[in-house]
Coordinates of N, CA and C in Angstrom, one line a residue:
X1 N 114.2 80.3 157.9 CA 114.0 81.3 156.5 C 112.8 82.6 156.9
X2 N 113.9 83.3 156.2 CA 112.6 84.7 156.4 C 111.6 84.7 155.9
X3 N 110.9 84.7 156.2 CA 109.4 85.1 155.6 C 109.0 85.6 154.3
X4 N 108.3 85.5 153.7 CA 108.8 86.0 152.0 C 107.5 87.5 152.5
X5 N 108.1 89.2 152.3 CA 108.2 90.2 151.6 C 106.8 90.6 150.4
X6 N 105.5 90.9 151.2 CA 104.5 91.4 149.6 C 105.0 92.3 149.5
X7 N 104.3 93.3 148.6 CA 104.8 94.4 148.7 C 103.4 95.2 147.1
X8 N 103.1 94.3 145.7 CA 101.4 94.5 145.6 C 101.5 93.5 144.8
X9 N 99.8 93.4 144.2 CA 99.6 92.6 143.7 C 98.1 93.6 143.3
X10 N 98.7 92.9 141.2 CA 97.4 93.4 140.8 C 96.6 92.4 139.5
X11 N 95.8 92.3 139.9 CA 95.3 92.9 140.1 C 94.9 93.0 141.8
X12 N 93.7 94.8 142.3 CA 93.8 94.1 143.3 C 92.6 94.1 143.3
X13 N 91.2 93.8 142.9 CA 90.0 93.8 142.4 C 89.7 93.0 141.4
X14 N 89.3 92.3 142.0 CA 88.4 90.8 141.6 C 86.7 90.5 141.4
X15 N 86.1 89.5 141.3 CA 84.8 89.0 141.1 C 84.3 89.1 142.9
X16 N 83.9 89.0 143.5 CA 83.6 87.5 144.3 C 83.3 86.1 143.6
X17 N 83.0 85.8 142.3 CA 83.2 83.9 141.9 C 84.8 83.5 142.1
X18 N 85.3 84.0 142.1 CA 87.5 83.9 142.0 C 87.7 83.9 140.8
X19 N 88.4 82.8 140.7 CA 88.8 82.5 139.0 C 89.8 83.8 138.7
X20 N 90.3 84.2 138.6 CA 91.0 85.7 138.4 C 93.0 85.2 139.0
X21 N 93.8 85.4 138.4 CA 94.8 84.8 138.7 C 95.4 86.8 138.8
X22 N 95.6 86.4 140.4 CA 96.6 87.8 141.2 C 98.0 87.7 141.3
X23 N 98.7 88.3 140.5 CA 100.1 89.2 140.9 C 100.4 89.4 141.3
X24 N 101.5 88.4 142.9 CA 101.3 89.7 143.3 C 103.1 90.0 143.1
X25 N 103.6 90.6 144.0 CA 105.7 91.2 144.1 C 106.5 91.8 145.3
X26 N 107.1 91.3 144.9 CA 108.3 91.3 146.3 C 109.5 90.7 146.2
X27 N 109.1 90.0 147.9 CA 110.6 89.2 147.5 C 111.2 88.3 148.7
X28 N 111.6 86.6 148.4 CA 111.9 86.2 149.2 C 110.7 84.9 149.2
X29 N 110.3 84.9 147.6 CA 109.5 83.6 147.1 C 109.8 82.4 146.8
X30 N 110.1 81.8 147.6 CA 110.2 80.5 147.2 C 109.1 79.5 146.5
X31 N 110.2 79.4 145.7 CA 109.9 77.4 145.0 C 109.7 76.5 146.4
X32 N 109.1 76.0 146.7 CA 107.7 75.0 147.3 C 106.7 74.8 147.0
X33 N 106.4 73.9 148.2 CA 105.3 73.4 147.5 C 104.3 73.7 148.7
X34 N 104.9 74.3 149.3 CA 104.0 74.7 150.8 C 103.5 76.6 150.9
X35 N 104.5 76.8 149.4 CA 104.1 78.9 149.6 C 102.5 78.5 148.3
X36 N 101.7 79.7 148.8 CA 100.3 79.1 148.9 C 100.3 81.4 149.6
X37 N 98.6 81.5 148.9 CA 98.0 82.8 149.2 C 96.8 83.1 150.0
X38 N 97.0 83.4 150.9 CA 96.0 83.0 151.8 C 94.7 84.6 152.0
X39 N 94.0 84.2 151.6 CA 93.2 85.9 152.0 C 91.9 85.7 152.8
X40 N 92.6 86.5 154.3 CA 92.0 86.5 155.2 C 91.3 85.8 155.9
X41 N 93.2 85.0 155.5 CA 92.4 83.9 156.6 C 91.1 83.0 156.6
X42 N 90.7 83.4 155.6 CA 89.9 82.2 155.1 C 89.4 81.1 154.0
X43 N 90.4 82.0 153.6 CA 91.2 80.3 151.8 C 91.9 81.3 151.6
X44 N 92.7 80.0 150.9 CA 93.4 79.4 151.0 C 94.4 78.7 149.5
X45 N 94.6 79.6 149.2 CA 95.4 78.4 147.0 C 96.6 78.3 146.6
X46 N 97.0 77.2 146.0 CA 98.2 77.0 145.3 C 99.0 78.2 145.2
X47 N 100.0 78.8 145.0 CA 100.6 80.3 144.6 C 101.5 79.3 143.6
X48 N 101.6 80.4 142.2 CA 102.2 79.9 140.9 C 103.7 80.4 141.4
X49 N 104.9 79.8 141.5 CA 106.1 80.0 141.9 C 106.5 80.7 140.3
X50 N 107.0 81.9 140.6 CA 107.2 82.6 139.0 C 109.0 83.5 139.6
X51 N 109.1 83.7 140.2 CA 110.9 84.3 140.5 C 110.7 84.9 142.1
X52 N 112.1 84.9 142.2 CA 111.7 84.8 143.6 C 111.4 86.4 144.3
X53 N 111.3 87.2 143.0 CA 110.4 88.1 143.3 C 108.5 88.4 142.7
X54 N 107.3 87.4 142.6 CA 106.5 87.6 141.9 C 105.9 85.9 142.2
X55 N 105.0 85.6 142.3 CA 103.7 85.3 142.2 C 102.6 85.2 141.2
X56 N 102.2 83.9 141.6 CA 100.9 84.6 141.1 C 99.7 83.8 141.2
X57 N 99.0 84.1 142.7 CA 97.6 83.6 143.2 C 96.1 83.4 143.0
X58 N 96.1 82.5 142.5 CA 94.5 82.0 141.6 C 93.1 82.7 142.6
X59 N 92.7 83.3 142.8 CA 91.4 84.2 143.4 C 91.0 83.3 143.7
X60 N 89.9 82.6 145.2 CA 88.7 82.3 145.5 C 88.1 82.4 145.2
X61 N 86.9 82.1 145.4 CA 85.3 82.9 145.7 C 85.2 82.4 146.5
X62 N 84.6 83.8 147.0 CA 84.7 85.1 147.7 C 83.9 85.9 148.6
X63 N 83.9 86.3 149.7 CA 82.5 87.6 149.5 C 82.6 88.9 149.4
X64 N 81.8 89.0 148.6 CA 82.3 90.8 148.8 C 82.6 91.4 150.0
X65 N 83.7 91.7 149.6 CA 84.8 93.3 150.2 C 86.3 93.4 150.7
X66 N 86.8 94.0 151.7 CA 88.2 93.8 151.2 C 88.8 93.0 152.1
X67 N 90.1 92.2 152.0 CA 90.2 91.3 152.4 C 92.0 91.4 152.0
X68 N 92.6 91.2 153.8 CA 94.4 91.0 153.3 C 94.6 89.4 152.9
X69 N 96.2 89.6 151.3 CA 95.8 88.3 150.9 C 97.3 89.3 151.2
X70 N 97.7 87.6 152.0 CA 99.5 87.1 152.4 C 99.6 86.0 152.5
X71 N 100.9 85.4 152.3 CA 102.2 84.4 151.1 C 101.9 83.9 152.7
X72 N 102.5 82.0 152.2 CA 103.2 81.1 153.2 C 104.0 81.0 153.1
X73 N 104.8 80.8 153.8 CA 106.2 80.1 153.2 C 106.6 78.9 153.2
X74 N 107.9 77.8 153.5 CA 108.2 77.0 153.4 C 108.1 76.2 155.2
X75 N 107.7 77.2 155.3 CA 107.6 77.0 157.3 C 106.3 77.3 157.7
X76 N 105.2 77.4 156.9 CA 104.1 77.9 156.2 C 103.4 78.6 157.5
X77 N 104.2 79.5 157.1 CA 104.1 81.0 159.1 C 103.4 82.1 157.7
X78 N 102.7 82.3 157.8 CA 101.7 83.7 157.0 C 103.0 84.7 157.1
X79 N 102.7 85.4 155.5 CA 103.8 86.5 155.4 C 103.5 87.7 156.9
X80 N 104.4 88.8 157.0 CA 103.9 89.9 158.4 C 102.9 90.5 157.3
X81 N 103.4 91.4 155.6 CA 103.5 92.2 155.3 C 101.5 91.3 154.3
X82 N 101.7 92.3 153.9 CA 99.6 92.1 153.1 C 99.4 93.4 152.0
X83 N 98.7 93.3 151.0 CA 97.8 93.4 150.2 C 96.9 93.6 150.1
X84 N 95.7 94.5 150.5 CA 94.6 94.0 150.3 C 93.9 93.9 148.9
X85 N 92.8 93.1 148.5 CA 92.2 92.6 147.8 C 91.2 92.7 148.1
X86 N 89.7 93.2 146.3 CA 88.7 93.4 146.7 C 87.8 92.9 146.1
X87 N 87.0 92.0 146.5 CA 85.8 91.6 145.7 C 84.4 91.8 145.8
X88 N 84.7 91.9 144.5 CA 83.6 93.0 144.1 C 82.2 91.8 143.8
X89 N 81.3 92.9 144.4 CA 80.1 92.0 144.8 C 79.6 91.9 143.3
X90 N 79.0 90.7 142.8 CA 78.6 89.8 141.6 C 77.2 91.8 140.7
X91 N 76.7 92.0 139.6 CA 75.9 92.9 139.2 C 75.5 91.8 138.6
X92 N 73.6 91.8 139.4 CA 72.2 91.2 139.1 C 71.5 92.6 137.8
X93 N 71.2 92.1 136.9 CA 70.2 92.4 136.2 C 69.7 92.2 135.9
X94 N 68.1 93.1 136.3 CA 66.7 92.5 136.3 C 66.2 93.6 134.8
X95 N 66.3 94.7 133.9 CA 65.8 95.1 133.0 C 66.5 95.5 132.0
X96 N 65.9 95.7 131.3 CA 66.4 97.0 130.5 C 65.5 97.1 129.3
X97 N 65.3 98.9 129.1 CA 64.1 99.3 128.5 C 64.9 101.3 127.6
X98 N 64.3 101.3 126.8 CA 63.6 100.1 125.7 C 64.7 99.3 125.9
X99 N 63.6 98.3 124.5 CA 64.8 97.5 123.8 C 65.1 97.1 123.0
X100 N 64.4 98.7 122.0 CA 64.8 99.4 120.3 C 65.1 100.7 120.5
X101 N 66.5 100.9 119.5 CA 66.5 102.0 119.0 C 66.4 102.9 118.3
X102 N 66.8 103.8 118.2 CA 67.6 104.5 116.3 C 68.6 104.5 116.3
X103 N 69.2 103.9 115.4 CA 70.2 104.4 114.8 C 70.4 105.2 114.2
X104 N 71.3 105.5 114.9 CA 71.8 107.0 115.5 C 72.1 108.0 116.1
X105 N 71.4 106.8 116.7 CA 71.9 106.7 118.7 C 71.1 107.9 119.6
X106 N 71.6 108.0 121.1 CA 71.3 109.0 121.5 C 70.0 108.6 122.4
X107 N 69.1 107.2 122.6 CA 68.3 106.6 123.1 C 68.9 106.4 124.6
X108 N 68.4 107.2 125.4 CA 68.2 107.2 127.2 C 67.8 105.4 127.3
X109 N 68.7 105.0 127.7 CA 68.3 103.6 128.6 C 68.2 103.1 130.0
X110 N 67.0 102.5 130.3 CA 66.9 102.5 131.9 C 67.6 101.0 132.1
X111 N 68.9 100.8 132.6 CA 69.1 99.4 133.5 C 68.4 99.6 134.8
X112 N 67.9 98.1 135.0 CA 67.6 98.0 136.8 C 68.4 96.7 136.9
X113 N 68.7 96.2 138.0 CA 69.8 95.4 138.9 C 69.9 96.0 139.8
X114 N 71.0 95.0 140.4 CA 71.3 95.4 141.7 C 73.1 95.0 141.9
X115 N 73.6 96.2 143.0 CA 74.4 96.4 143.0 C 75.8 97.2 142.2
X116 N 75.0 97.9 141.6 CA 75.7 99.3 140.7 C 76.5 99.7 141.3
X117 N 76.4 100.2 142.4 CA 77.8 101.1 143.4 C 78.6 100.1 144.1
X118 N 79.7 100.9 143.7 CA 80.6 99.2 143.6 C 82.3 100.8 143.3
X119 N 82.8 99.4 143.6 CA 84.4 100.1 143.1 C 84.7 100.4 141.6
X120 N 85.1 100.3 140.9 CA 85.5 101.2 138.8 C 84.2 101.5 138.4
X121 N 84.4 101.8 137.6 CA 83.3 103.0 136.7 C 82.7 101.9 135.6
X122 N 80.7 101.8 135.8 CA 80.7 101.0 135.3 C 80.5 102.1 133.7
X123 N 80.3 100.5 133.3 CA 79.6 101.1 131.4 C 78.5 100.0 130.2
X124 N 78.8 100.8 129.5 CA 77.4 99.5 129.2 C 78.4 99.4 128.4
X125 N 78.3 98.5 127.1 CA 78.6 98.0 125.9 C 77.7 97.5 124.7
X126 N 76.8 98.1 124.1 CA 76.8 98.1 122.8 C 76.9 97.4 121.5
X127 N 77.0 96.4 122.0 CA 77.9 95.6 121.2 C 79.5 95.6 121.5
X128 N 80.9 96.1 120.7 CA 81.4 96.1 120.8 C 81.7 97.5 121.2
X129 N 81.0 98.4 120.9 CA 81.4 100.0 121.6 C 80.5 100.9 123.2
X130 N 81.6 100.7 123.6 CA 81.6 101.1 125.1 C 80.0 102.3 125.5
X131 N 79.8 102.2 126.6 CA 79.1 104.0 126.5 C 78.6 103.8 127.7
X132 N 79.6 105.3 128.8 CA 79.7 105.6 130.1 C 78.2 105.3 130.9
X133 N 78.1 104.2 131.8 CA 76.9 104.3 132.8 C 76.7 105.5 134.0
X134 N 75.6 106.0 133.7 CA 75.3 106.5 135.4 C 74.3 106.3 135.5
X135 N 75.1 105.1 136.9 CA 75.0 105.0 138.3 C 73.4 106.9 138.9
X136 N 72.3 106.2 139.3 CA 70.8 106.8 139.7 C 71.3 106.6 141.5
X137 N 72.0 104.9 142.0 CA 71.8 104.4 143.0 C 71.7 102.4 142.6
X138 N 72.1 101.9 143.8 CA 72.2 100.5 143.3 C 71.7 100.5 142.6
X139 N 70.7 100.3 142.6 CA 69.6 99.6 141.4 C 69.5 100.5 140.1
X140 N 69.9 101.4 140.3 CA 68.9 102.0 138.8 C 70.2 102.7 137.9
X141 N 70.8 102.5 136.3 CA 71.5 103.4 136.0 C 70.6 103.7 134.9
X142 N 71.8 104.5 133.9 CA 71.7 105.2 132.8 C 72.2 104.8 132.4
X143 N 72.5 104.9 130.6 CA 73.7 104.8 129.8 C 72.9 105.0 128.4
X144 N 72.9 105.9 127.1 CA 73.1 106.3 126.6 C 73.8 105.4 125.2
X145 N 72.7 105.4 123.6 CA 72.9 104.2 123.2 C 73.5 104.9 121.5
X146 N 74.6 104.0 121.0 CA 75.4 104.9 120.6 C 74.9 105.5 118.9
X147 N 75.8 105.4 118.1 CA 75.2 105.0 116.8 C 75.9 103.7 115.4
X148 N 74.7 103.3 115.3 CA 74.5 101.7 115.1 C 73.9 101.6 113.7
X149 N 74.9 100.4 113.3 CA 73.6 99.9 112.1 C 72.6 99.2 112.4
X150 N 71.7 99.4 111.6 CA 70.6 98.5 111.9 C 70.7 97.4 112.5
X151 N 69.7 96.4 113.4 CA 69.6 95.1 114.1 C 69.8 94.9 114.6
X152 N 69.7 93.6 115.2 CA 69.7 92.9 116.6 C 71.0 93.7 117.4
X153 N 71.7 93.9 118.6 CA 73.5 94.0 118.7 C 73.2 93.7 120.1
X154 N 74.2 92.9 120.7 CA 74.5 92.3 122.1 C 74.8 93.7 123.1
X155 N 74.3 93.3 124.2 CA 74.4 93.8 125.2 C 75.2 93.3 126.5
X156 N 76.2 94.5 126.9 CA 76.5 94.2 127.8 C 77.1 95.4 129.6
X157 N 76.9 94.6 130.3 CA 77.1 95.5 131.8 C 78.7 95.4 132.5
X158 N 79.3 96.5 132.4 CA 80.9 95.4 133.2 C 80.9 97.1 134.1
X159 N 82.2 95.7 133.6 CA 83.0 97.0 135.8 C 84.4 97.4 135.2
X160 N 85.4 98.3 134.9 CA 86.5 98.2 135.0 C 87.0 97.6 133.2
X161 N 87.8 96.6 133.6 CA 87.8 95.7 132.1 C 86.8 94.1 132.8
X162 N 86.5 94.0 134.0 CA 85.7 92.5 133.7 C 84.3 92.9 133.2
X163 N 84.0 91.8 132.2 CA 82.8 91.4 132.0 C 82.2 90.4 132.9
X164 N 80.7 91.2 134.0 CA 80.3 91.0 134.8 C 78.8 90.6 134.4
X165 N 77.9 91.4 133.8 CA 77.0 90.5 133.2 C 76.7 90.5 131.2
X166 N 75.8 89.6 131.1 CA 75.7 89.9 129.5 C 74.1 89.4 130.0
X167 N 73.6 89.3 127.7 CA 71.8 89.6 128.2 C 72.2 89.1 126.7

């Protein structure tokens, strides 16, 4: 049998800690126990067959960077076609200052940590309200507080739609 052909994958950017289902589109996907997803020749996960043109691949734990995602068929041959998947480095959060802000918003908040530079836009979430993060360098960024009622609010730093750090 001819090997599967991969056309696209969504999402194509996932956290390095794995655990995200990547939906792979293509053709010649066979519902067989040998249907596997191979990430750069280093990690293999069991594919979930959806149809002859769609499978789901759970992302493994992987070092940060971009790698080729290929699929094995019934004869354990890797597909000749591939898509690139980027494993994003986890953001490290070291400090947030100030810890108090006015309820009318507009307070500039300095955030220090690691891995702030990378694919995808970063944002700060104060409770459920997002604020654009201005990345100064890989260890420093700033956000402006939104209008908020008096009281404690959770803070989250996220990239794209994946929440990466909570405080």
